[in-house]
Tab-separated table of C-alpha atoms and ligand atoms in Angstrom:
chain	number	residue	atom	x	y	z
A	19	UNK	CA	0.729	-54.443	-42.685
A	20	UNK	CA	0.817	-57.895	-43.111
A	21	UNK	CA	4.764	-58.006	-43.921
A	22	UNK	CA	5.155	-55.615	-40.469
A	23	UNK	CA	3.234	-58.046	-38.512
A	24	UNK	CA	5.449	-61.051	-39.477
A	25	UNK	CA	8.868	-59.148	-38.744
A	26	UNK	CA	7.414	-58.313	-35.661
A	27	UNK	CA	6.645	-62.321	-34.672
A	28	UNK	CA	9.914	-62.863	-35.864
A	29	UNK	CA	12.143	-60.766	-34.539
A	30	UNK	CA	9.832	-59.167	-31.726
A	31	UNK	CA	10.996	-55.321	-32.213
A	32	UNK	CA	10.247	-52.850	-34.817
A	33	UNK	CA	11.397	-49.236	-35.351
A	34	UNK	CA	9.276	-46.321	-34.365
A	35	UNK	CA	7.666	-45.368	-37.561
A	36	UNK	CA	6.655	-48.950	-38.496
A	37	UNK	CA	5.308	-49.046	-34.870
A	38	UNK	CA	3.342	-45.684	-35.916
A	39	UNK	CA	2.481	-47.398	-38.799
A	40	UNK	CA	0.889	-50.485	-37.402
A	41	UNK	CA	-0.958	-48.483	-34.663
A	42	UNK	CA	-2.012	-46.003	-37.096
A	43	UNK	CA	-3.265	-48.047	-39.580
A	44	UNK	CA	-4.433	-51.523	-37.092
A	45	UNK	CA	-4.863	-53.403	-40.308
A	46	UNK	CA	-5.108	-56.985	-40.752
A	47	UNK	CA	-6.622	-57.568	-37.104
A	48	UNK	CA	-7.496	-60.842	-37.662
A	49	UNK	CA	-4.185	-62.048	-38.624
A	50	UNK	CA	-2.493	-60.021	-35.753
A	51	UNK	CA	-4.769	-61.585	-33.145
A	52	UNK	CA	-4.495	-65.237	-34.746
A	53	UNK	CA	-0.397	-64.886	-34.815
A	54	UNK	CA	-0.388	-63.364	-31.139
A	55	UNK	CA	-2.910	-66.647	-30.128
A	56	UNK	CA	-0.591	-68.471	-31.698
A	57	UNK	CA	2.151	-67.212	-29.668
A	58	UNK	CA	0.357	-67.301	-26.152
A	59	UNK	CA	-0.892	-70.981	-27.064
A	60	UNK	CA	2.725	-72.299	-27.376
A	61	UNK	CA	4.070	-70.610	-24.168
A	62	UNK	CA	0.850	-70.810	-22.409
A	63	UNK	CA	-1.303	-73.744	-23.670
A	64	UNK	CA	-4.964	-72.834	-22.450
A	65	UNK	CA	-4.099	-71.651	-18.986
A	66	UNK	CA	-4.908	-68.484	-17.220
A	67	UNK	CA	-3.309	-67.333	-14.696
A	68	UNK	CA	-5.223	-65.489	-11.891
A	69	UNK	CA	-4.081	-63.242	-9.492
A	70	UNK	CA	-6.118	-61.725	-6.088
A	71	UNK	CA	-5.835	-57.981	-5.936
A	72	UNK	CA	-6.010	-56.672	-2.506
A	73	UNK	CA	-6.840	-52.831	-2.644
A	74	UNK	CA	-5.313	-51.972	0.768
A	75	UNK	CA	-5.280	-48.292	0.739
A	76	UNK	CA	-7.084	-45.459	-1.629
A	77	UNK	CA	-5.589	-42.728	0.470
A	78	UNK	CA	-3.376	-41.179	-2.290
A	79	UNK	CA	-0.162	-37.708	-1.760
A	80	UNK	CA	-0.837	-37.708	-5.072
A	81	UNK	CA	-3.037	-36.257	-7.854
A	82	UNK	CA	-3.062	-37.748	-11.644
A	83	UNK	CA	-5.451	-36.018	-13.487
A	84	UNK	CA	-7.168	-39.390	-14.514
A	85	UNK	CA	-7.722	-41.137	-11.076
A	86	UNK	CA	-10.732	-41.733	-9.033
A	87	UNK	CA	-8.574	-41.579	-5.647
A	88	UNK	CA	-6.546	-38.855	-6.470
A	89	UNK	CA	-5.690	-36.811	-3.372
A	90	UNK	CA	-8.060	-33.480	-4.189
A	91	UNK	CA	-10.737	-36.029	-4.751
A	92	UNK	CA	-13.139	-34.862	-1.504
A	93	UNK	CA	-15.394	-37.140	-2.352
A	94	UNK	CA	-13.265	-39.741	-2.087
A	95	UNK	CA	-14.428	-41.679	0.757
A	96	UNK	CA	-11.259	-42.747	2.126
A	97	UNK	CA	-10.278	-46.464	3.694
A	98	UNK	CA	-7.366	-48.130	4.629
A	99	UNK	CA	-7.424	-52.079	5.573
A	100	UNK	CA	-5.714	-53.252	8.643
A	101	UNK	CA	-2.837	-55.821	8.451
A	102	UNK	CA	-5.355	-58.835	10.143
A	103	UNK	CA	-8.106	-57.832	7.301
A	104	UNK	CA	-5.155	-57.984	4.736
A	105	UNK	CA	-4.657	-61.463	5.825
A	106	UNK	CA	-8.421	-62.074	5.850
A	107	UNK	CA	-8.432	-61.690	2.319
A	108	UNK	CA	-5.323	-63.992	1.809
A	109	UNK	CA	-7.150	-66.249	3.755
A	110	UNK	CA	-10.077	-66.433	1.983
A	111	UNK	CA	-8.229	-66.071	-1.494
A	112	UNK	CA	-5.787	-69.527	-0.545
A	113	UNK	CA	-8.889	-71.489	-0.321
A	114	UNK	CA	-10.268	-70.521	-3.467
A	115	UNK	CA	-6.856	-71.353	-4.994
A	116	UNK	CA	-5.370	-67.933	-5.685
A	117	UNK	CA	-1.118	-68.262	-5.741
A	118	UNK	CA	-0.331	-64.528	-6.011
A	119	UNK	CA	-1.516	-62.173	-4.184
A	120	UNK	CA	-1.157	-58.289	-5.323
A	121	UNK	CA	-1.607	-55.551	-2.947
A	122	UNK	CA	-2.038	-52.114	-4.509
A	123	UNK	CA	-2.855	-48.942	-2.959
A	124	UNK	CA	-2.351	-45.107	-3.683
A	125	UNK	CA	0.696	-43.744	-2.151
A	126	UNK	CA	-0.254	-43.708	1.587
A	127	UNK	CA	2.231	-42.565	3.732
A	128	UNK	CA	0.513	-44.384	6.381
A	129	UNK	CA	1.856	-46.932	5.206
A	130	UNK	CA	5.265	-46.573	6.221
A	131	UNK	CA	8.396	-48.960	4.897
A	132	UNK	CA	8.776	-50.456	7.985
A	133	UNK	CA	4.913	-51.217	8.071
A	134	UNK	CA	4.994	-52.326	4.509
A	135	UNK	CA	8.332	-55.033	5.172
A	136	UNK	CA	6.396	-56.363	8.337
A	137	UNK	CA	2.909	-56.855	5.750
A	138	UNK	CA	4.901	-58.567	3.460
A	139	UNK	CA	6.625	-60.681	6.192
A	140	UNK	CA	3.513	-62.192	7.853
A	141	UNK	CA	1.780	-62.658	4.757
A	142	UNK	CA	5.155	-64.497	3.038
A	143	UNK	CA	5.332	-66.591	6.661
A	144	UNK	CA	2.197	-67.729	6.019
A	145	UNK	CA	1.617	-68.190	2.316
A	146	UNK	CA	5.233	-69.459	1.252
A	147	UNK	CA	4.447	-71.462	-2.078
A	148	UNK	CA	2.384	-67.703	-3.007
A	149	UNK	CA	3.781	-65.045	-5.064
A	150	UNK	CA	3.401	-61.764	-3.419
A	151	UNK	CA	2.908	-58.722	-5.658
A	152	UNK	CA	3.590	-54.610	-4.804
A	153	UNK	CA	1.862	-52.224	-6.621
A	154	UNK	CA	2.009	-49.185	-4.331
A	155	UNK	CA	3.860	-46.306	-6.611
A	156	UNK	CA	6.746	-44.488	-6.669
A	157	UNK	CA	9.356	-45.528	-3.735
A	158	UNK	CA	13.169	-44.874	-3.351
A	159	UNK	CA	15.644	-48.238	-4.278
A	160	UNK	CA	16.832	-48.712	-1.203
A	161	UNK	CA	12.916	-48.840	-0.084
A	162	UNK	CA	12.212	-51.418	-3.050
A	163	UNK	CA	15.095	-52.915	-1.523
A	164	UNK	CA	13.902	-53.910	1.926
A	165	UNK	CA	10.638	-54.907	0.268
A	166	UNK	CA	12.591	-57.130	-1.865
A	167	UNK	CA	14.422	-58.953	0.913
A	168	UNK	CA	11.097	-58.977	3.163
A	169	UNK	CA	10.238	-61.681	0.534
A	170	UNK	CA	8.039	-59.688	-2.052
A	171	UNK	CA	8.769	-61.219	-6.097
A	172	UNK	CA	7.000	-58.914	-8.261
A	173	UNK	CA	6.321	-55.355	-8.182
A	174	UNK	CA	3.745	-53.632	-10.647
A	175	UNK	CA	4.278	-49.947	-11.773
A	176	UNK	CA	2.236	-48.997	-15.174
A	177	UNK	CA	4.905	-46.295	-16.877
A	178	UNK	CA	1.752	-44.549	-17.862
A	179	UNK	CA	2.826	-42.907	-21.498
A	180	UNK	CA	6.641	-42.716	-22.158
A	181	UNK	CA	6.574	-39.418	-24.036
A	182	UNK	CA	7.241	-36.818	-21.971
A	183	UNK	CA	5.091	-34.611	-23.186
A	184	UNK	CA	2.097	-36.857	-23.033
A	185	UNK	CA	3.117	-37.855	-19.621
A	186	UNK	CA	2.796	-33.706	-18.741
A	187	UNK	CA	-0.759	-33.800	-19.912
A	188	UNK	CA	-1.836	-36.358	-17.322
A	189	UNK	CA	0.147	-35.548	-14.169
A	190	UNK	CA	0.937	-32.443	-12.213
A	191	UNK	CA	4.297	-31.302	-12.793
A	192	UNK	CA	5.631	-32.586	-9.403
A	193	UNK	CA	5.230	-35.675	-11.284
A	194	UNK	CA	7.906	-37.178	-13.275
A	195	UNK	CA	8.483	-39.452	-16.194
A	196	UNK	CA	12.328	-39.487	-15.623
A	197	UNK	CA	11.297	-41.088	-11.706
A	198	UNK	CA	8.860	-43.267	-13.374
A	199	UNK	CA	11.034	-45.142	-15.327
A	200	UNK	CA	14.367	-44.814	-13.046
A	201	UNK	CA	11.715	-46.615	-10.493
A	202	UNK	CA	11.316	-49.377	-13.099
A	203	UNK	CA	14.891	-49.892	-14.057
A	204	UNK	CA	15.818	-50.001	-9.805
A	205	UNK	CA	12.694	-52.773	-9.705
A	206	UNK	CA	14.546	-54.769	-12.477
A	207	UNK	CA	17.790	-54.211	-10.873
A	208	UNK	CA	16.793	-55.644	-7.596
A	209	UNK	CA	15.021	-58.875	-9.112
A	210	UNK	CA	11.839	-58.834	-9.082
A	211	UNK	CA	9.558	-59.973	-11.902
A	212	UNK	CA	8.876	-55.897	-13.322
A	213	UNK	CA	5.418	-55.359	-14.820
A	214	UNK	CA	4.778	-51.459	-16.635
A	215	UNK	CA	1.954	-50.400	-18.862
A	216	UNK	CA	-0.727	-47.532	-19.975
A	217	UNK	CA	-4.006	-46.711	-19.901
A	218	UNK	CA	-5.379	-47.111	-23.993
A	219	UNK	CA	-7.197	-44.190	-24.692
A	220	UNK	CA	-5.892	-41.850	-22.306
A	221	UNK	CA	-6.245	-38.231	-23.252
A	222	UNK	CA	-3.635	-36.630	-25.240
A	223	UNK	CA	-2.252	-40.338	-26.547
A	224	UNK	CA	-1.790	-40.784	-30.317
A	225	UNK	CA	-0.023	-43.809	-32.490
A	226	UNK	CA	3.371	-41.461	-32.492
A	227	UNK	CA	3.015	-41.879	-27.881
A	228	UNK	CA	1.790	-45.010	-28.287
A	229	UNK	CA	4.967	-46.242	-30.142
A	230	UNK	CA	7.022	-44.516	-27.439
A	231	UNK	CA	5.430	-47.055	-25.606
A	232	UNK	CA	6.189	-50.406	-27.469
A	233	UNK	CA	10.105	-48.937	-28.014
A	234	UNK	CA	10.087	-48.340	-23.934
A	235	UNK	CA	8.742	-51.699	-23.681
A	236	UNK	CA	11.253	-53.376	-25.991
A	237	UNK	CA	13.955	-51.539	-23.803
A	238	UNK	CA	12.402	-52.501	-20.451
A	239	UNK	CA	11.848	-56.200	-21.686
A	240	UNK	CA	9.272	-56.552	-18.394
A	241	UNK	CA	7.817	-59.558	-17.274
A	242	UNK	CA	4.446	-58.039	-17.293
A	243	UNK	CA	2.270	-55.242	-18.761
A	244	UNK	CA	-0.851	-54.017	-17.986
A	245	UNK	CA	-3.185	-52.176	-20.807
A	246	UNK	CA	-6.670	-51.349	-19.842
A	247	UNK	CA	-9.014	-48.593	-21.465
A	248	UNK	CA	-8.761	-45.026	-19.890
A	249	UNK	CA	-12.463	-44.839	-18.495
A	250	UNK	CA	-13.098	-41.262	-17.366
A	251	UNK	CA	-13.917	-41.003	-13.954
A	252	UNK	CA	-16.705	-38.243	-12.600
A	253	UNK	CA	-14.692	-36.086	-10.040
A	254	UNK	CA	-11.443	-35.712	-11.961
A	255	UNK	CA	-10.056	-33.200	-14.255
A	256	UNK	CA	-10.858	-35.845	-16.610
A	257	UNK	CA	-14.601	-36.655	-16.145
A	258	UNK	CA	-15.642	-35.088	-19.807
A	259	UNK	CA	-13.103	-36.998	-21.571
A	260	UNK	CA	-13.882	-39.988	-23.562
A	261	UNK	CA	-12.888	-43.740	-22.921
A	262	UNK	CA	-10.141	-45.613	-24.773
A	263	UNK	CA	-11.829	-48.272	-27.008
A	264	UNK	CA	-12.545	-51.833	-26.813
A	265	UNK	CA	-10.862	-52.726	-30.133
A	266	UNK	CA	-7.689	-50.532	-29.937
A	267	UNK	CA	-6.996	-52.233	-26.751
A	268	UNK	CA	-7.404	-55.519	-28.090
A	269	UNK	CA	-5.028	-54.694	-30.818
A	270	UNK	CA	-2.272	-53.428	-28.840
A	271	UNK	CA	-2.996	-56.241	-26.216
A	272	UNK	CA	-2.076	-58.555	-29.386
A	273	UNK	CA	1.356	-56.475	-30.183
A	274	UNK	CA	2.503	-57.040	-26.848
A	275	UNK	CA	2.550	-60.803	-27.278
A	276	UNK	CA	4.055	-60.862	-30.366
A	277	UNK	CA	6.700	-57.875	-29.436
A	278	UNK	CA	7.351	-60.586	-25.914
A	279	UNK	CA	5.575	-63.795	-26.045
A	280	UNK	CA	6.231	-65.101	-23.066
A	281	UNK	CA	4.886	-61.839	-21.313
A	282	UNK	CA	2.399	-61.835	-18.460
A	283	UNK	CA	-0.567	-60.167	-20.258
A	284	UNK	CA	-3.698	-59.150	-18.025
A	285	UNK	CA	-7.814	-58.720	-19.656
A	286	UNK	CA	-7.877	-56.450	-17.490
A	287	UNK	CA	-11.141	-55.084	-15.267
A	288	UNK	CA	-11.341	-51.707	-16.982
A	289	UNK	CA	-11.488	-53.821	-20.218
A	290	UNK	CA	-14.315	-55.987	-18.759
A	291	UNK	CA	-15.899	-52.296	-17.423
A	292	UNK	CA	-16.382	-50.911	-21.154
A	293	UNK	CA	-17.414	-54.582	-22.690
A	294	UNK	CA	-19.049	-57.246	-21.014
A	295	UNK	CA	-17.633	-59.676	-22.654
A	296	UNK	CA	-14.450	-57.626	-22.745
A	297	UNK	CA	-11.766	-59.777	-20.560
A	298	UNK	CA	-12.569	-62.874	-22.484
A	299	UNK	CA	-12.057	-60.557	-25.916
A	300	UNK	CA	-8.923	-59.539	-23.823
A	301	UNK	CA	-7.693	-63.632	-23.584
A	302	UNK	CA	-8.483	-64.067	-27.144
A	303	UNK	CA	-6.539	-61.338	-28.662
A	304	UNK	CA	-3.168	-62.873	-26.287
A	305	UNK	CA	-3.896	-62.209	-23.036
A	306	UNK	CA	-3.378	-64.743	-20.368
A	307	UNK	CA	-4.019	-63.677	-17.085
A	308	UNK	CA	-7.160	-62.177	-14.666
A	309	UNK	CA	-6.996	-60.173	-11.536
A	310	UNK	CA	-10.227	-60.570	-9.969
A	311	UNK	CA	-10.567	-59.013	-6.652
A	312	UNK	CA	-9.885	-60.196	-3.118
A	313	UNK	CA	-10.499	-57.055	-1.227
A	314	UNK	CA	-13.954	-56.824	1.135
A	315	UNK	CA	-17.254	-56.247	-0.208
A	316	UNK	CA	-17.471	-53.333	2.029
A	317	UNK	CA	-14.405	-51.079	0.853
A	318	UNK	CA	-15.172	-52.553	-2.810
A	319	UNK	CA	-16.725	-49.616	-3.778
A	320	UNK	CA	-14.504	-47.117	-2.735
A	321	UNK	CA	-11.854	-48.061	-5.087
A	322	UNK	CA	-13.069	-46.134	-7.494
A	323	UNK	CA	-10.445	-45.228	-10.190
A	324	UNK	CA	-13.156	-45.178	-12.716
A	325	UNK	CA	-17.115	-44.471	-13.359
A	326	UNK	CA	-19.330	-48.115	-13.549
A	327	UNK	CA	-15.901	-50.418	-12.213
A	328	UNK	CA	-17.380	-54.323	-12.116
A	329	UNK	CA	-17.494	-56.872	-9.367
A	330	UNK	CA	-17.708	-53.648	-7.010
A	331	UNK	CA	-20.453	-56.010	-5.343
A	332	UNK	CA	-19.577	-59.664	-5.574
A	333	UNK	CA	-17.574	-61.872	-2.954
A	334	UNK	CA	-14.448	-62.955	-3.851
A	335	UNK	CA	-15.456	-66.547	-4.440
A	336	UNK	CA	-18.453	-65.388	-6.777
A	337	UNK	CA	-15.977	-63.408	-8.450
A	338	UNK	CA	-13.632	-66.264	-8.991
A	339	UNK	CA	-16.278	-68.469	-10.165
A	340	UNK	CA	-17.833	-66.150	-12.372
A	341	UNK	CA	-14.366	-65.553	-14.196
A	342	UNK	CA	-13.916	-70.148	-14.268
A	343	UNK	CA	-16.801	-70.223	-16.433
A	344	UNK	CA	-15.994	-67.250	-18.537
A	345	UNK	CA	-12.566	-68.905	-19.351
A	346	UNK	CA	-14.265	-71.979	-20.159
A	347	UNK	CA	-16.775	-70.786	-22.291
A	348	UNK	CA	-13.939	-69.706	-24.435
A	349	UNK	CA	-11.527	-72.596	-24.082
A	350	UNK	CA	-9.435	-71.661	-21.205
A	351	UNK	CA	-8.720	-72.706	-17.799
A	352	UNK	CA	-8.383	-70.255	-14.753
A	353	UNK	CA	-5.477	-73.067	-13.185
A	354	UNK	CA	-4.101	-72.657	-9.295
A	355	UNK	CA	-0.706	-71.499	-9.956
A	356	UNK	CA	1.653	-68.556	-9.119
A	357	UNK	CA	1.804	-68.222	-12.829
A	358	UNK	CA	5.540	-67.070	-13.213
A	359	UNK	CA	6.490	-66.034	-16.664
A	360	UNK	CA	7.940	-68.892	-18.729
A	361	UNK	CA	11.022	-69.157	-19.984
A	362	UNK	CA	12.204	-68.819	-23.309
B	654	LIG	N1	-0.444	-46.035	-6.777
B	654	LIG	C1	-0.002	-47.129	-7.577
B	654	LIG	C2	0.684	-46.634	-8.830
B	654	LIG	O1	0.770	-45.417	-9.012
B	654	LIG	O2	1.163	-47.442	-9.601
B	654	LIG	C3	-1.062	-48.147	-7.898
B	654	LIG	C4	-2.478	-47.693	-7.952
B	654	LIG	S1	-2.944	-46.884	-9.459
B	654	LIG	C5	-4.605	-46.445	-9.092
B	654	LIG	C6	-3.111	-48.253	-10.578
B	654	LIG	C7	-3.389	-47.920	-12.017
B	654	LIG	O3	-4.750	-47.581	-12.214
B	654	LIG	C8	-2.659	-46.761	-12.625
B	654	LIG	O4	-1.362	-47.146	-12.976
B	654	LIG	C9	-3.532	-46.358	-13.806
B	654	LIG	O5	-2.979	-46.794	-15.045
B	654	LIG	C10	-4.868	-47.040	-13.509
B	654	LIG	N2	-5.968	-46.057	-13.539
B	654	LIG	C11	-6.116	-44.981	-12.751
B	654	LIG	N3	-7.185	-44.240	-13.147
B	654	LIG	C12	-7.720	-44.878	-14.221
B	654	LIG	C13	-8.811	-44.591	-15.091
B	654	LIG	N4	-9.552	-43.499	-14.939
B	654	LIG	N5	-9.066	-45.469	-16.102
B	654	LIG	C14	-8.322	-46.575	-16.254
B	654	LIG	N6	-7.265	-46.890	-15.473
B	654	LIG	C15	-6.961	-46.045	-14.463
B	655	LIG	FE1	-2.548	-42.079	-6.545
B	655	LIG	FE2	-4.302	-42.662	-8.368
B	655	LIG	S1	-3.510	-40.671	-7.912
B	655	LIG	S2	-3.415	-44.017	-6.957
């Protein structure tokens, strides 16, 4: 394992079956996560980058089998926020130092493109030295286009498994993985800083998916890429299935560092959700950036993807606080930044 983990920090690819192999075996875990510390430490020093998600929408047209807002979800309770309480929230975040803003939402056709490019324009007018971030689905290019030009950087679309297969078992078949990563490739095509990922855990996934995953990765070469446990959520298709683990996340979260070092690597909340302590585990295995949330106390809650999701109650400032001293009390510091990905 040992030898497999070095060609990996070396030459930051591996071939499918050694992928397999590592995932398979996740050997020499201390080793992996001191090499991919390493790696973060010389690109990153001990900064953490933080970035205030806006949840702007949980009406979803569409149904994954795994998600709390998915459209036959009745009891869903159902909120959209209004373009002046969007720029509440920017507001508010600015103050407390946040430099990227992401706003994610199902796929609301409320939301029109023409809505969405005016969004992004007053909040861009307003917050110029920000990052703005899209995480709102599935779109056509020329849509990602306008978006693009309307002054958004980075756009955030999680791949979700890239076997096919695998990707059958948690989406109805109106679903594709062929759109999925066609939507990825336009994103990258456009410009803007690309981030992909999966859920760890998610039912159906094994090492042989899983390594579909780092070779789609390798491929993609994203700036960003978000792992967090599947947690099951109680009115899905999914509710009796079990939740990804704490460890196999932190393992893979350490792979992705070494397979792109200077990758923007979230601890993400459904890792905090399953371990307390999980986001700063998440930091110290090679992650280096938070996404605490901006959105209002009062939708919070509503957002459910998943069962027992943290911070549902906090402000956004108690929320940002609460993460400073986490950080510290490892050695790292939550710094006011838009935290673009270094270059190599
Ligand atoms: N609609 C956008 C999209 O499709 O990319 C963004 C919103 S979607 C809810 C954001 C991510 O939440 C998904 O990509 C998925 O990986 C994650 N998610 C959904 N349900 C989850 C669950 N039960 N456990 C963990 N993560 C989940
Ligand atoms: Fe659309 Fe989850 S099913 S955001």
């Amino acid at each position: 394992m040992r030898k497999l983990i070095d060609r990996l920090a070396e030459e930051h690819k591996l071939s499918k079956e050694e992928w397999i192999a590592l995932i398979e075996n996740r050997g020499e875990k201390d080793y992996l996560s001191h090499l991919a510390r390493q790696a973060q430490k010389k690109y990153y020093g001990n900064k953490v980058f933080t970035r205030g998600l806006i949840e702007f929408t949980n009406y979803c047209k569409n149904n994954c089998y795994y998600c709390g807002i998915r459209r036959d979800n009745k009891n869903a309770s159902r909120y959209r926020l209004r373009a002046e309480e969007i720029l509440d929230c920017c507001k508010q975040g600015y103050e407390l130092g946040f430099r990227t803003f992401v706003l994610q939402g199902g796929e609301d056709g409320y939301y029109t493109d023409d809505k969405l490019v005016e969004l992004i324009g007053l909040i861009k007018n307003k917050y110029s030295d920000c990052a703005l971030t899209l995480s709102v689905g599935e779109k056509e290019k020329d849509s990602y286009f306008r978006f693009y030009k309307a002054g958004a950087d980075r756009y955030l679309l999680r791949h979700e498994t890239a076997d096919m297969e695998h990707y059958g078992k948690l989406h109805p078949p109106e679903l594709k993985l062929s759109n999925r990563k066609d939507c990825l490739w336009n994103l990258k095509e456009i410009g803007y800083q690309v981030g992909c990922g999966f859920m760890v855990g998610s039912p159906g996934q094994t090492p042989e998916t899983l390594a579909e995953d780092m070779m789609f990765i390798t491929q993609l070469q994203p700036d960003m890429v978000g792992i967090g446990p599947f947690v099951p959520h109680h009115d899905t298709p999914f509710a009796g299935e079990s939740q990804g683990s704490v460890e196999e996340t932190l393992y893979l979260l350490s792979l992705l560092r070494l397979l792109k070092p200077n990758l923007l690597l979230p601890a993400t909340t459904a890792l905090g959700t399953i371990d307390r302590e999980g986001r700063e585990k998440g930091i110290l295995a090679g992650a280096n950036v938070v996404m605490p949330n901006l959105s209002p106390v009062t939708v919070r809650k509503k957002y459910e993807l998943y069962d027992n999701k943290i911070c549902t109650g906090d402000e956004a400032a108690e929320c940002r606080m609460c993460l400073v001293r986490r950080m510290e009390s490892i050695g790292y510091q939550l710094v006011i930044d838009r935290g673009d990905p270094v270059k190599i």
